[in-house]
Amino acid sequence: MKNPQNSLGLSRPHPPALSQWHGVRSVGAKIARRVKKLIGRPDNSPWILRPPKASPRKTHVDFMFGLDYLSPNSRLVELFQEAMAPYGLSILPVNQSNVNLVVQQIERGWLQPHVYLDLASSTHPRFNDLAIAAAARGVYVIDHPADLTTWTHKASSHQRLEQAGLPLPPSIILPKGSPDRELTEAERAMIDDRCVIKPSAGFANRGVVVGVEPTRAEIAKARDFNRDDDWLVQKMISWTRCGNRPAYLRGYHLLGHRSLMWWCKENGEDRYELLTWADLQHYDLLPAVDLIDRVAAASGIDFFSTEIAITSANGPDRFVLIDYINDQCDMDPECRPGTTPVPEAWVKWVCGHLADFTWRLKHDRSCNAEKTLTLQ
Ligand SMILES: Nc1ncnc2c1ncn2[C@@H]1O[C@H](COP(=O)(O)OP(=O)(O)OP(=O)(O)O)[C@@H](O)[C@H]1O
Ligand SMILES: [Mg+2]
């Protein structure tokens, strides 16, 4: 008879029928050991160790993630399923068609996943409602909505991360409602002749003005984009190149684990590229991992990317954080208009750690305390 093949294409022989009499075998082994002990000849050879019997906390669905435009047939859904299935975990993708129903079911307590990963609350208000409703019902939400504004809004995270001693571009913060003004002489000396003016709660480059003189007129023009936000006037940082790429990284933190990718923003195009162990060594990038750890320790945010420019300076000033904490990281590996595809190997890294984390919550196991660094 032909051997059955497993998913890796390896053939596994059919087990002999007798080997499947598990119950009988263990009772037999137990009796034999007892008898040997009674007659004064104990059998101390190793025995089979089985997993402790802890009953999992059962739910209708184990893991849920929200991305407004995502089809159930997309590659990302498939990757989540591939990662969760070996752990026996079910997943529910939430998109624009089921978000209202899912919010209702969460609010009624009818749906109570162990983990909800939010990838859409900043672009779609219903996903914001979902994150808040899930967190209020005790679902573990990544990232927890209560932590977010403080840390994802650049004006408040700038102040906190500066206090924590992280290397940030010198910045002047103009709070909402404050008048447009010329910079003082001391401020001008700190910012220099070319600056970046950007909104605190911005994302996807919206409202960011790069490379202008920090004058009252430029500040006013930039702030007209959104007068309801705080604004930063920042020294413009220049980064070098690493081979044929801009020396600009995205450092990732996910539940204690870390990864790095190149962020290649050139000629009006954004691109992610995998970063290798050889790159780490060749360009001496280990200090970037330390920066990720320090941002994670200061903020306590579970899953974020931080943008790190590598300047031509030597020593500790070589790395500068440009955009401090981005939640709702891009995770879609497919090319679509208006999104930036992410390398699949990195997406698998994220899905794998989320599966391990969800399984531990489900089975009341302590979380994995080890910190890993994953590159290609
Ligand atoms: N201080 C700075 N010096 C030089 N360039 C900067 C600076 N701040 C921002 N930039 C440039 O502007 C881009 C957008 O800025 P930033 O990331 O802070 O805003 P964002 O709206 O959060 O963008 P995104 O959501 O795309 O990350 C950065 O990727 C970088 O290229
Ligand atoms: Mg950014």
Coordinates of N, CA and C and ligand atoms in Angstrom, one line a residue, residues 154 169 196 198 202-206 208 210 234-239 248 250 263 265 270 307 322-323 326, ligand 1:
K154 N 2.3 62.3 17.5 CA 3.7 62.7 17.6 C 4.0 63.7 18.6
P169 N 14.7 64.1 16.3 CA 15.0 65.4 15.7 C 14.6 66.5 16.6
V196 N 11.0 70.2 8.7 CA 9.9 69.4 8.3 C 8.7 69.9 9.2
K198 N 5.0 68.9 10.4 CA 4.1 67.8 10.3 C 3.0 67.8 11.4
G202 N -0.9 62.7 12.3 CA -0.9 62.4 10.8 C -0.5 61.0 10.6
F203 N -0.8 60.5 9.4 CA -0.4 59.2 8.9 C -0.4 59.2 7.4
A204 N 0.3 58.3 6.8 CA 0.4 58.2 5.4 C 0.8 59.5 4.8
N205 N 1.8 60.1 5.5 CA 2.3 61.4 4.9 C 1.4 62.5 4.8
R206 N 0.2 62.4 5.3 CA -0.8 63.5 5.1 C -0.4 64.7 5.9
V208 N 2.3 66.4 5.7 CA 3.8 66.5 6.0 C 4.4 67.4 5.0
V210 N 8.0 68.8 3.8 CA 9.5 68.5 4.0 C 10.4 69.5 3.2
Q234 N 10.2 70.5 12.8 CA 11.3 69.6 13.1 C 12.6 69.9 12.3
K235 N 13.7 69.8 12.9 CA 14.9 69.9 12.1 C 14.9 68.8 11.1
M236 N 15.3 69.1 9.9 CA 15.3 68.1 8.8 C 16.6 67.3 8.9
I237 N 16.4 66.0 9.0 CA 17.5 65.1 9.2 C 17.9 64.5 7.8
S238 N 19.2 64.4 7.5 CA 19.6 63.7 6.3 C 20.2 62.4 6.6
W239 N 19.8 61.4 5.9 CA 20.4 60.1 6.1 C 21.3 59.7 4.9
Y248 N 17.6 53.9 5.9 CA 16.3 54.2 6.6 C 15.6 52.9 6.9
R250 N 12.8 50.4 9.2 CA 11.6 50.3 10.1 C 11.9 49.2 11.1
W263 N 13.2 50.6 4.8 CA 12.0 51.4 4.3 C 12.6 52.3 3.2
K265 N 12.0 54.8 0.6 CA 11.1 55.8 0.1 C 11.8 56.6 -0.9
D270 N 7.0 54.2 -2.2 CA 7.4 53.6 -0.9 C 7.6 52.1 -1.1
E307 N 10.4 54.4 12.8 CA 11.2 54.7 11.6 C 12.5 55.3 12.1
I322 N 12.6 59.0 13.3 CA 11.9 60.0 12.5 C 10.4 60.0 12.8
D323 N 9.9 58.8 12.7 CA 8.4 58.6 13.1 C 8.4 57.6 14.2
N326 N 4.3 53.8 15.0 CA 3.2 53.6 14.1 C 2.5 52.3 14.5
Ligands
LIG1 N1 12.6 65.3 10.7 C1 12.6 64.8 9.5 N2 13.7 64.9 8.7 C2 13.7 64.4 7.4 N3 12.6 63.8 6.9 C3 11.5 63.7 7.6 C4 11.4 64.1 9.0 N4 10.2 63.9 9.4 C5 9.5 63.2 8.4 N5 10.3 63.1 7.3 C6 10.0 62.5 6.1 O1 8.6 62.5 5.9 C7 8.0 61.2 5.9 C8 6.7 61.2 6.6 O2 6.8 61.6 7.9 P1 6.3 60.8 9.1 O3 6.6 59.4 9.0 O4 6.7 61.5 10.4 O5 4.7 61.1 8.9 P2 3.5 60.1 8.7 O6 2.4 60.9 8.2 O7 3.4 59.3 10.0 O8 3.9 59.1 7.6 P3 3.6 57.5 7.5 O9 2.3 57.2 8.0 O10 3.8 57.3 6.0 O11 4.7 56.9 8.2 C9 9.1 60.3 6.5 O12 9.0 59.0 6.1 C10 10.3 61.0 6.1 O13 10.7 60.6 4.8

